[in-house]
Amino acid sequence: MTDLLTIENLGNLVMLCFLQAVLGFDNLLYISIESQRAPVAQQAAVRRWGIIIAVALRIILLFTMIQLIDAMAEPFFILNWEGVLTGGVNFATLVFIIGGAFIMYTAVKEIGHMLAIEHLDTDVSGKSGKSAAQVVMLIVIMNLIFSFDSVLSALAITDVFIILATAIILSGIAMLVLADSVTRFLEANRMYEVLGLFILLIVGIVLLGEAGQAAAHAMHDPELALRFFGYEVIPMSKTTFYFSVLVLVAVEIIQSGYTRKLNAERRTSARH
């Protein structure tokens, strides 16, 4: 036990908690939005159990990856359609492609749903398009997909399982604490749900970009990077992603304030 309580391990734990917090933002946003597809009375329980099960499975995934990281890194096959599609495809590539495509599909579907509904109040009170079990399952699956890059990043910092597991548990507790607050905020400020869906759309693009370099990073071979028509698929940096999110949030806040000001001026003019 004393071997674990070193300055290096404590420093790694702090770094991993920060990493989990940064990389977990998009995950928390997805949980908050997806949980609203469940029956209203069960939404809080869906968020809670979805996060608890997902954290437990994430620790299992972490243990499995530590044991089988080399086997999972090996490409299943090499694409060699010269001039059109080349590069290696491994397990991480498939996870990022499937996860990214599903998140983009979810975001586009929900945006279309918002444009199609006629009465927002009815939509809020009557949301029951999926059963609680279905939503929990989706949250668990997508949590694992979201966690894949954070687990890989965590393994780059340390391979001490106890330290890694502790960071994951702490991040899970943080999500449990914040999930209801984020959901309540989205319900009270529905314009930000649209913002959240567009952020999820960007997250899907980020995951697709990660797929392009998954095999190359795992095998430390740049030639395994995916290339379409000779152009290498390069992932969006986390800095660029969060800058884009901040810009979207700033635009939404300014636009909402400006809209309220215009509406107030119109009401004043109407009285006169």
PDB file of N, CA, C and O in Angstrom, residues 258-272:
ATOM      1  N   TYR A 258     -29.713  39.516 -26.924  1.00  0.00           N
ATOM      2  CA  TYR A 258     -30.121  40.474 -27.956  1.00  0.00           C
ATOM      3  C   TYR A 258     -31.596  40.268 -28.334  1.00  0.00           C
ATOM      4  O   TYR A 258     -32.338  41.230 -28.542  1.00  0.00           O
ATOM      5  N   THR A 259     -32.024  38.992 -28.403  1.00  0.00           N
ATOM      6  CA  THR A 259     -33.426  38.688 -28.720  1.00  0.00           C
ATOM      7  C   THR A 259     -34.357  39.229 -27.641  1.00  0.00           C
ATOM      8  O   THR A 259     -35.409  39.807 -27.949  1.00  0.00           O
ATOM      9  N   ARG A 260     -33.973  39.034 -26.376  1.00  0.00           N
ATOM     10  CA  ARG A 260     -34.799  39.569 -25.283  1.00  0.00           C
ATOM     11  C   ARG A 260     -34.894  41.091 -25.362  1.00  0.00           C
ATOM     12  O   ARG A 260     -35.961  41.680 -25.127  1.00  0.00           O
ATOM     13  N   LYS A 261     -33.783  41.748 -25.700  1.00  0.00           N
ATOM     14  CA  LYS A 261     -33.772  43.211 -25.812  1.00  0.00           C
ATOM     15  C   LYS A 261     -34.699  43.666 -26.939  1.00  0.00           C
ATOM     16  O   LYS A 261     -35.480  44.617 -26.777  1.00  0.00           O
ATOM     17  N   LEU A 262     -34.623  42.993 -28.101  1.00  0.00           N
ATOM     18  CA  LEU A 262     -35.484  43.347 -29.230  1.00  0.00           C
ATOM     19  C   LEU A 262     -36.966  43.151 -28.881  1.00  0.00           C
ATOM     20  O   LEU A 262     -37.808  43.984 -29.205  1.00  0.00           O
ATOM     21  N   ASN A 263     -37.275  42.019 -28.215  1.00  0.00           N
ATOM     22  CA  ASN A 263     -38.660  41.748 -27.841  1.00  0.00           C
ATOM     23  C   ASN A 263     -39.182  42.797 -26.857  1.00  0.00           C
ATOM     24  O   ASN A 263     -40.345  43.213 -26.938  1.00  0.00           O
ATOM     25  N   ALA A 264     -38.323  43.223 -25.931  1.00  0.00           N
ATOM     26  CA  ALA A 264     -38.724  44.250 -24.963  1.00  0.00           C
ATOM     27  C   ALA A 264     -39.009  45.572 -25.675  1.00  0.00           C
ATOM     28  O   ALA A 264     -39.998  46.267 -25.354  1.00  0.00           O
ATOM     29  N   GLU A 265     -38.156  45.922 -26.649  1.00  0.00           N
ATOM     30  CA  GLU A 265     -38.358  47.157 -27.396  1.00  0.00           C
ATOM     31  C   GLU A 265     -39.641  47.100 -28.226  1.00  0.00           C
ATOM     32  O   GLU A 265     -40.377  48.087 -28.341  1.00  0.00           O
ATOM     33  N   ARG A 266     -39.944  45.931 -28.790  1.00  0.00           N
ATOM     34  CA  ARG A 266     -41.164  45.771 -29.585  1.00  0.00           C
ATOM     35  C   ARG A 266     -42.401  45.882 -28.709  1.00  0.00           C
ATOM     36  O   ARG A 266     -43.417  46.484 -29.115  1.00  0.00           O
ATOM     37  N   ARG A 267     -42.344  45.316 -27.507  1.00  0.00           N
ATOM     38  CA  ARG A 267     -43.486  45.423 -26.597  1.00  0.00           C
ATOM     39  C   ARG A 267     -43.720  46.864 -26.177  1.00  0.00           C
ATOM     40  O   ARG A 267     -44.856  47.323 -26.079  1.00  0.00           O
ATOM     41  N   THR A 268     -42.597  47.584 -25.945  1.00  0.00           N
ATOM     42  CA  THR A 268     -42.706  49.003 -25.575  1.00  0.00           C
ATOM     43  C   THR A 268     -43.300  49.812 -26.698  1.00  0.00           C
ATOM     44  O   THR A 268     -44.166  50.672 -26.500  1.00  0.00           O
ATOM     45  N   SER A 269     -42.866  49.545 -27.924  1.00  0.00           N
ATOM     46  CA  SER A 269     -43.387  50.263 -29.099  1.00  0.00           C
ATOM     47  C   SER A 269     -44.863  49.958 -29.324  1.00  0.00           C
ATOM     48  O   SER A 269     -45.652  50.823 -29.718  1.00  0.00           O
ATOM     49  N   ALA A 270     -45.267  48.693 -29.067  1.00  0.00           N
ATOM     50  CA  ALA A 270     -46.658  48.288 -29.264  1.00  0.00           C
ATOM     51  C   ALA A 270     -47.602  49.021 -28.302  1.00  0.00           C
ATOM     52  O   ALA A 270     -48.738  49.326 -28.645  1.00  0.00           O
ATOM     53  N   ARG A 271     -47.119  49.295 -27.083  1.00  0.00           N
ATOM     54  CA  ARG A 271     -47.947  49.997 -26.104  1.00  0.00           C
ATOM     55  C   ARG A 271     -48.212  51.436 -26.518  1.00  0.00           C
ATOM     56  O   ARG A 271     -49.224  52.027 -26.169  1.00  0.00           O
ATOM     57  N   HIS A 272     -47.211  51.996 -27.221  1.00  0.00           N
ATOM     58  CA  HIS A 272     -47.345  53.394 -27.663  1.00  0.00           C
ATOM     59  C   HIS A 272     -47.915  53.462 -29.070  1.00  0.00           C
ATOM     60  O   HIS A 272     -48.061  54.522 -29.614  1.00  0.00           O
TER      61      HIS A 272
END
